[in-house]
C-alpha positions as semicolon CSV with decimal commas, in nm:
position;residue;x (nm);y (nm);z (nm)
1;M;-3,468;-2,959;1,505
2;A;-3,413;-3,077;1,861
3;R;-3,395;-3,462;1,913
4;Q;-3,727;-3,637;1,943
5;G;-3,832;-3,686;2,307
6;E;-3,701;-3,558;2,617
7;P;-3,328;-3,604;2,686
8;S;-3,286;-3,809;2,987
9;R;-3,112;-3,689;3,299
10;G;-2,850;-3,881;3,480
11;A;-2,897;-3,992;3,838
12;T;-2,796;-3,651;3,957
13;G;-3,076;-3,463;3,769
14;I;-2,832;-3,251;3,570
15;L;-2,799;-3,302;3,174
16;A;-2,438;-3,325;3,090
17;L;-2,212;-3,422;2,804
18;T;-1,997;-3,742;2,846
19;P;-1,620;-3,696;2,834
20;A;-1,624;-3,825;2,488
21;E;-1,884;-3,605;2,374
22;L;-1,691;-3,302;2,532
23;R;-1,367;-3,407;2,374
24;A;-1,551;-3,439;2,041
25;L;-1,644;-3,060;2,035
26;R;-1,381;-2,855;1,859
27;R;-1,381;-2,497;1,717
28;E;-1,331;-2,499;1,344
29;P;-1,030;-2,302;1,230
30;H;-1,133;-1,986;1,064
31;A;-1,125;-2,031;0,681
32;P;-1,256;-1,731;0,464
33;G;-1,456;-1,825;0,183
34;G;-1,542;-1,665;-0,151
35;A;-1,329;-1,490;-0,412
36;A;-1,069;-1,251;-0,294
37;I;-1,229;-0,946;-0,453
38;Q;-1,585;-1,027;-0,280
39;V;-1,386;-1,068;0,057
40;T;-1,212;-0,734;0,008
41;R;-1,540;-0,556;-0,065
42;Q;-1,712;-0,707;0,219
43;H;-1,419;-0,598;0,448
44;N;-1,433;-0,239;0,295
45;L;-1,805;-0,215;0,360
46;S;-1,742;-0,304;0,734
47;V;-1,464;-0,045;0,741
48;I;-1,702;0,243;0,626
49;R;-1,989;0,115;0,861
50;R;-1,732;0,105;1,152
51;L;-1,606;0,456;1,068
52;L;-1,955;0,599;1,061
53;Y;-2,039;0,412;1,384
54;A;-1,767;0,552;1,565
55;N;-1,727;0,903;1,437
56;G;-2,071;1,003;1,361
57;P;-2,192;1,162;1,017
58;Q;-1,902;1,212;0,767
59;T;-1,846;1,327;0,406
60;R;-1,727;1,087;0,134
61;P;-1,388;1,273;0,127
62;E;-1,366;1,231;0,515
63;L;-1,432;0,855;0,490
64;A;-1,169;0,827;0,232
65;R;-0,908;1,019;0,444
66;L;-1,017;0,800;0,751
67;S;-1,013;0,474;0,561
68;G;-0,726;0,509;0,337
69;L;-0,958;0,411;0,042
70;S;-0,981;0,613;-0,283
71;L;-1,254;0,858;-0,317
72;P;-1,428;0,661;-0,602
73;T;-1,413;0,331;-0,402
74;V;-1,562;0,502;-0,099
75;G;-1,846;0,660;-0,327
76;G;-1,935;0,317;-0,449
77;L;-1,936;0,160;-0,095
78;V;-2,153;0,446;0,049
79;S;-2,405;0,396;-0,236
80;T;-2,427;0,036;-0,171
81;L;-2,498;0,101;0,193
82;V;-2,739;0,379;0,127
83;D;-2,929;0,126;-0,128
84;A;-2,942;-0,127;0,157
85;G;-3,090;0,104;0,410
86;T;-2,802;0,080;0,649
87;V;-2,677;0,443;0,591
88;Q;-2,879;0,750;0,508
89;D;-2,761;1,063;0,299
90;L;-2,799;1,383;0,524
91;G;-2,766;1,605;0,234
92;V;-2,508;1,894;0,162
93;L;-2,289;2,018;0,439
94;A;-2,381;2,388;0,501
95;Q;-2,016;2,486;0,602
96;A;-1,863;2,369;0,261
97;K;-1,789;2,700;0,064
98;V;-1,511;2,597;-0,172
99;G;-1,560;2,342;-0,464
100;K;-1,828;2,094;-0,503
101;P;-2,055;2,098;-0,197
102;A;-2,005;1,820;0,029
103;S;-2,291;1,587;0,164
104;R;-2,277;1,386;0,486
105;V;-2,387;1,029;0,554
106;A;-2,454;0,842;0,852
107;I;-2,566;0,517;0,990
108;D;-2,941;0,499;1,022
109;A;-2,947;0,374;1,371
110;A;-3,323;0,412;1,426
111;G;-3,392;0,262;1,078
112;N;-3,215;-0,078;1,152
113;V;-3,301;-0,306;1,437
114;S;-3,201;-0,644;1,573
115;I;-3,465;-0,912;1,722
116;V;-3,307;-1,020;2,027
117;L;-3,425;-1,306;2,249
118;D;-3,346;-1,386;2,616
119;L;-3,406;-1,748;2,702
120;T;-3,257;-1,756;3,043
121;H;-3,561;-1,708;3,275
122;D;-3,741;-1,983;3,474
123;D;-4,082;-1,937;3,322
124;M;-4,062;-1,692;3,052
125;F;-3,884;-1,565;2,745
126;I;-3,812;-1,209;2,689
127;G;-3,777;-1,061;2,336
128;A;-3,700;-0,716;2,207
129;L;-3,614;-0,492;1,914
130;V;-3,283;-0,312;1,966
131;D;-3,166;-0,030;1,732
132;L;-2,797;0,042;1,641
133;D;-2,772;0,283;1,924
134;G;-2,857;0,010;2,171
135;T;-3,208;0,152;2,243
136;V;-3,470;-0,089;2,320
137;V;-3,758;0,020;2,100
138;D;-3,998;-0,272;2,172
139;R;-4,019;-0,541;2,428
140;V;-4,245;-0,866;2,465
141;H;-4,260;-1,105;2,774
142;V;-4,402;-1,458;2,694
143;S;-4,487;-1,691;2,952
144;I;-4,353;-2,058;2,884
145;G;-4,450;-2,221;3,208
146;D;-4,251;-2,520;3,243
147;A;-4,215;-2,592;2,877
148;S;-3,873;-2,785;2,764
149;G;-3,749;-2,949;2,466
150;E;-3,946;-2,904;2,151
151;A;-4,214;-2,700;2,317
152;A;-3,933;-2,449;2,435
153;L;-3,800;-2,439;2,095
154;E;-4,153;-2,353;1,955
155;H;-4,186;-2,076;2,201
156;A;-3,861;-1,928;2,080
157;V;-3,952;-1,950;1,720
158;D;-4,302;-1,792;1,808
159;L;-4,138;-1,507;1,991
160;A;-3,894;-1,434;1,706
161;T;-4,191;-1,430;1,457
162;L;-4,402;-1,198;1,676
163;L;-4,118;-0,954;1,698
164;L;-4,061;-0,980;1,324
165;D;-4,428;-0,891;1,267
166;R;-4,412;-0,582;1,508
167;A;-4,096;-0,431;1,369
168;T;-4,152;-0,108;1,165
169;A;-3,774;-0,091;1,080
170;Q;-3,526;-0,279;0,866
171;V;-3,441;-0,619;1,077
172;I;-3,077;-0,684;1,019
173;G;-3,069;-1,015;1,215
174;I;-3,185;-1,215;1,509
175;G;-2,952;-1,255;1,807
176;V;-3,027;-1,502;2,102
177;A;-2,898;-1,557;2,430
178;S;-2,930;-1,918;2,556
179;P;-2,821;-2,069;2,869
180;G;-2,574;-2,364;2,857
181;L;-2,314;-2,481;2,616
182;V;-2,335;-2,305;2,280
183;D;-2,098;-2,344;1,999
184;D;-1,994;-2,087;1,731
185;R;-2,252;-2,216;1,490
186;G;-2,524;-2,151;1,711
187;Q;-2,594;-2,496;1,825
188;V;-2,685;-2,549;2,197
189;H;-2,523;-2,872;2,311
190;V;-2,648;-2,872;2,665
191;A;-2,918;-2,646;2,822
192;D;-3,011;-2,811;3,147
193;R;-3,316;-2,604;3,225
194;L;-3,464;-2,627;2,893
195;R;-3,360;-2,993;2,848
196;W;-3,198;-2,935;2,521
197;R;-2,915;-3,139;2,388
198;D;-2,772;-3,063;2,046
199;V;-3,039;-2,825;1,933
200;P;-2,933;-2,636;1,618
201;L;-3,100;-2,311;1,743
202;A;-2,950;-2,070;1,502
203;D;-3,049;-2,291;1,200
204;V;-3,399;-2,354;1,319
205;L;-3,477;-1,974;1,372
206;Q;-3,306;-1,881;1,045
207;E;-3,507;-2,140;0,853
208;R;-3,836;-2,065;1,012
209;T;-3,806;-1,676;0,988
210;G;-3,566;-1,615;0,684
211;I;-3,360;-1,386;0,913
212;P;-2,990;-1,459;0,973
213;T;-2,943;-1,568;1,339
214;V;-2,658;-1,585;1,587
215;V;-2,688;-1,751;1,920
216;G;-2,455;-1,709;2,223
217;N;-2,401;-1,814;2,568
218;D;-2,600;-1,576;2,790
219;V;-2,313;-1,470;3,020
220;N;-2,091;-1,412;2,723
221;L;-2,360;-1,184;2,575
222;L;-2,426;-1,017;2,901
223;A;-2,046;-0,910;2,930
224;L;-2,069;-0,801;2,564
225;G;-2,373;-0,573;2,645
226;L;-2,160;-0,424;2,924
227;S;-1,862;-0,369;2,695
228;R;-2,035;-0,237;2,401
229;F;-2,326;-0,038;2,537
230;R;-2,257;0,060;2,901
231;N;-1,867;0,110;2,886
232;R;-1,834;-0,038;3,238
233;S;-1,640;-0,351;3,171
234;G;-1,361;-0,240;2,926
235;R;-1,241;-0,426;2,637
236;D;-1,059;-0,695;2,856
237;A;-1,274;-0,804;3,159
238;I;-1,399;-1,088;3,363
239;V;-1,778;-1,084;3,422
240;V;-1,952;-1,314;3,662
241;A;-2,327;-1,340;3,669
242;L;-2,492;-1,512;3,978
243;D;-2,866;-1,487;3,888
244;N;-2,922;-1,815;3,704
245;G;-2,653;-2,024;3,847
246;V;-2,288;-1,914;3,846
247;G;-2,148;-1,835;3,504
248;A;-1,845;-1,631;3,406
249;A;-1,711;-1,466;3,083
250;V;-1,360;-1,336;2,986
251;L;-1,347;-1,066;2,731
252;E;-1,020;-1,026;2,545
253;G;-1,018;-0,738;2,301
254;G;-1,396;-0,695;2,345
255;K;-1,456;-1,047;2,234
256;P;-1,563;-1,350;2,440
257;V;-1,310;-1,634;2,502
258;L;-1,493;-1,948;2,410
259;G;-1,262;-2,206;2,478
260;E;-1,167;-2,517;2,269
261;Q;-1,494;-2,690;2,360
262;F;-1,691;-2,355;2,399
263;A;-1,705;-2,408;2,783
264;A;-1,479;-2,122;2,900
265;G;-1,632;-1,975;3,203
266;E;-1,818;-2,278;3,314
267;I;-1,707;-2,230;3,680
268;A;-2,044;-2,337;3,842
269;H;-1,916;-2,684;3,935
270;L;-1,562;-2,594;4,048
271;T;-1,518;-2,755;4,395
272;V;-1,435;-2,481;4,646
273;V;-1,554;-2,614;4,989
274;A;-1,504;-2,986;5,020
275;D;-1,717;-3,058;5,327
276;S;-2,036;-2,832;5,213
277;E;-2,375;-2,965;5,095
278;M;-2,426;-3,198;4,808
279;C;-2,459;-3,033;4,478
280;P;-2,719;-3,186;4,218
281;C;-2,425;-3,264;3,996
282;G;-2,332;-3,530;4,244
283;R;-2,038;-3,367;4,407
284;R;-1,985;-3,160;4,725
285;G;-1,871;-2,811;4,747
286;C;-1,950;-2,680;4,409
287;L;-1,912;-2,301;4,385
288;D;-2,287;-2,268;4,268
289;M;-2,393;-2,394;4,595
290;I;-2,202;-2,129;4,786
291;V;-2,267;-1,808;4,580
292;G;-2,550;-1,901;4,313
293;T;-2,819;-1,670;4,415
294;Q;-3,081;-1,943;4,455
295;H;-2,864;-2,121;4,715
296;L;-2,726;-1,806;4,869
297;A;-3,075;-1,674;4,920
298;R;-3,168;-2,000;5,104
299;R;-2,863;-2,007;5,318
300;L;-2,897;-1,637;5,415
301;E;-3,259;-1,700;5,530
302;A;-3,140;-2,007;5,726
303;E;-2,828;-1,874;5,859
304;G;-2,834;-1,498;5,865
305;E;-2,625;-1,216;5,706
306;G;-2,293;-1,360;5,843
307;I;-2,267;-1,586;5,544
308;L;-2,235;-1,308;5,305
309;E;-1,895;-1,187;5,331
310;P;-1,726;-1,525;5,357
311;S;-1,926;-1,646;5,037
312;G;-1,806;-1,342;4,844
313;R;-1,447;-1,417;4,961
314;I;-1,475;-1,749;4,834
315;L;-1,576;-1,612;4,491
316;G;-1,302;-1,359;4,507
317;E;-1,031;-1,629;4,583
318;V;-1,159;-1,841;4,270
319;L;-1,125;-1,515;4,047
320;A;-0,791;-1,397;4,146
321;P;-0,576;-1,683;3,969
322;I;-0,777;-1,592;3,651
323;V;-0,691;-1,215;3,702
324;I;-0,309;-1,293;3,731
325;M;-0,314;-1,572;3,450
326;L;-0,465;-1,330;3,190
327;N;-0,342;-0,980;3,325
328;I;-0,707;-0,872;3,348
329;N;-0,761;-0,534;3,532
330;V;-1,166;-0,521;3,522
331;I;-1,383;-0,753;3,717
332;V;-1,750;-0,721;3,710
333;V;-1,981;-0,938;3,939
334;V;-2,357;-0,901;3,893
335;G;-2,658;-1,048;4,079
336;P;-2,959;-0,948;4,289
337;A;-2,879;-0,619;4,470
338;S;-3,020;-0,754;4,802
339;L;-2,763;-1,023;4,799
340;V;-2,459;-0,890;4,608
341;E;-2,423;-0,538;4,751
342;G;-2,267;-0,473;5,090
343;P;-2,094;-0,765;5,281
344;F;-2,086;-0,976;4,977
345;A;-1,907;-0,721;4,758
346;D;-1,668;-0,661;5,017
347;G;-1,603;-1,025;5,038
348;V;-1,534;-1,037;4,676
349;V;-1,279;-0,760;4,689
350;S;-1,107;-0,897;4,992
351;G;-1,079;-1,252;4,849
352;I;-0,916;-1,110;4,529
353;H;-0,701;-0,880;4,717
354;S;-0,563;-1,167;4,966
355;R;-0,427;-1,375;4,665
356;L;-0,260;-1,098;4,466
357;R;0,058;-0,868;4,510
358;P;-0,011;-0,519;4,593
359;A;0,117;-0,408;4,250
360;I;-0,140;-0,600;4,084
361;I;-0,414;-0,487;4,324
362;E;-0,335;-0,130;4,259
363;G;-0,454;-0,156;3,889
364;L;-0,787;-0,348;3,958
365;K;-1,119;-0,219;3,900
366;I;-1,365;-0,436;4,078
367;E;-1,737;-0,376;4,043
368;V;-2,012;-0,576;4,236
369;G;-2,371;-0,471;4,193
370;A;-2,724;-0,527;4,073
371;N;-2,779;-0,690;3,733
372;D;-2,924;-0,472;3,454
373;P;-3,180;-0,703;3,287
374;D;-3,109;-0,526;2,952
375;L;-2,761;-0,629;2,927
376;V;-2,814;-0,974;2,786
377;L;-3,053;-0,822;2,511
378;L;-2,792;-0,564;2,441
379;G;-2,514;-0,811;2,406
380;A;-2,731;-1,024;2,167
381;A;-2,778;-0,713;1,952
382;A;-2,395;-0,662;1,957
383;V;-2,338;-0,989;1,809
384;V;-2,591;-0,929;1,523
385;M;-2,442;-0,587;1,459
386;E;-2,097;-0,745;1,441
387;S;-2,199;-1,048;1,208
388;Q;-2,422;-0,857;0,984
389;L;-2,287;-0,503;0,965
390;G;-1,916;-0,561;1,081
391;M;-1,979;-0,289;1,366
392;R;-1,795;-0,333;1,689
């Protein structure tokens, strides 16, 4: 559970890890557990699920050919998946004319759902049921007011429990998009708005619901939603979200880069304009004060549209070194359409182009536009599908 009482804020009003606490965070090296035979079987089950997910209905001989596994092995794996409710047997293939009739099997997309929670909004939590095709089949909005700490945690548990009660299909897992610094065990080390410090969110939800739970940073999951279900961002991409403070995600091979302390993409407090207004973090010139939509909207109202293009240009100049360092060709920037479309988008493009050679620019795909509110939910579903079904 969360620590008792409310975590204190510093003089700046922003929760933060101390340098020692940040240094203490380390990703654990991957160490597969269990007997080799069991690990191999789980791998083979994942292979069959992925083949069916990518290729649609297949016969057992077709799966054996595609996987390189023996037909008896494939038969046993398919039976396990059918018994679990993940795969459905579609019956005999009508075209089969020679030998024993072949039957097809397919992923039961509608019969398996993820419970997904979006905890990133100011005064509400959003929950949904998402099937394996990425269809949102049910959605719930719950007002949380100004709840934080333990109260906010209870709202999250209640929302997950409500969706579990509403589900009519098999629930394969819970995926949660949390603001802040989240490690690979689902512990939220810092979430300023929710006033969370070291909250074992995945463990709490799994203990209270009995359902396997994964938790990720909201911008990382937004990027996954784009990559897996919208085909807009590609498998290698930089995704920047401006809605709830500036956050970025880097996808490599379709997976978010987490960083050694799980802080990859935390660019909001990068100093970009030394003589600008004071940020709540206690420093001047933070990127969030320039392009974060709350501050951008305030400046737009006070100073007019002339601020949009140069603000976008600053963001583009920040992104350009990341593009060249990682050799990434896709950049997606999302935020409210009224702010990011038009002059701001032009500024992002010109800022990136101003820092790169023409040969690099030629291969870039830059998208700046309105955020799709379902992307975070879809990304949360994607991590559940990967963790529970091995589907990517």
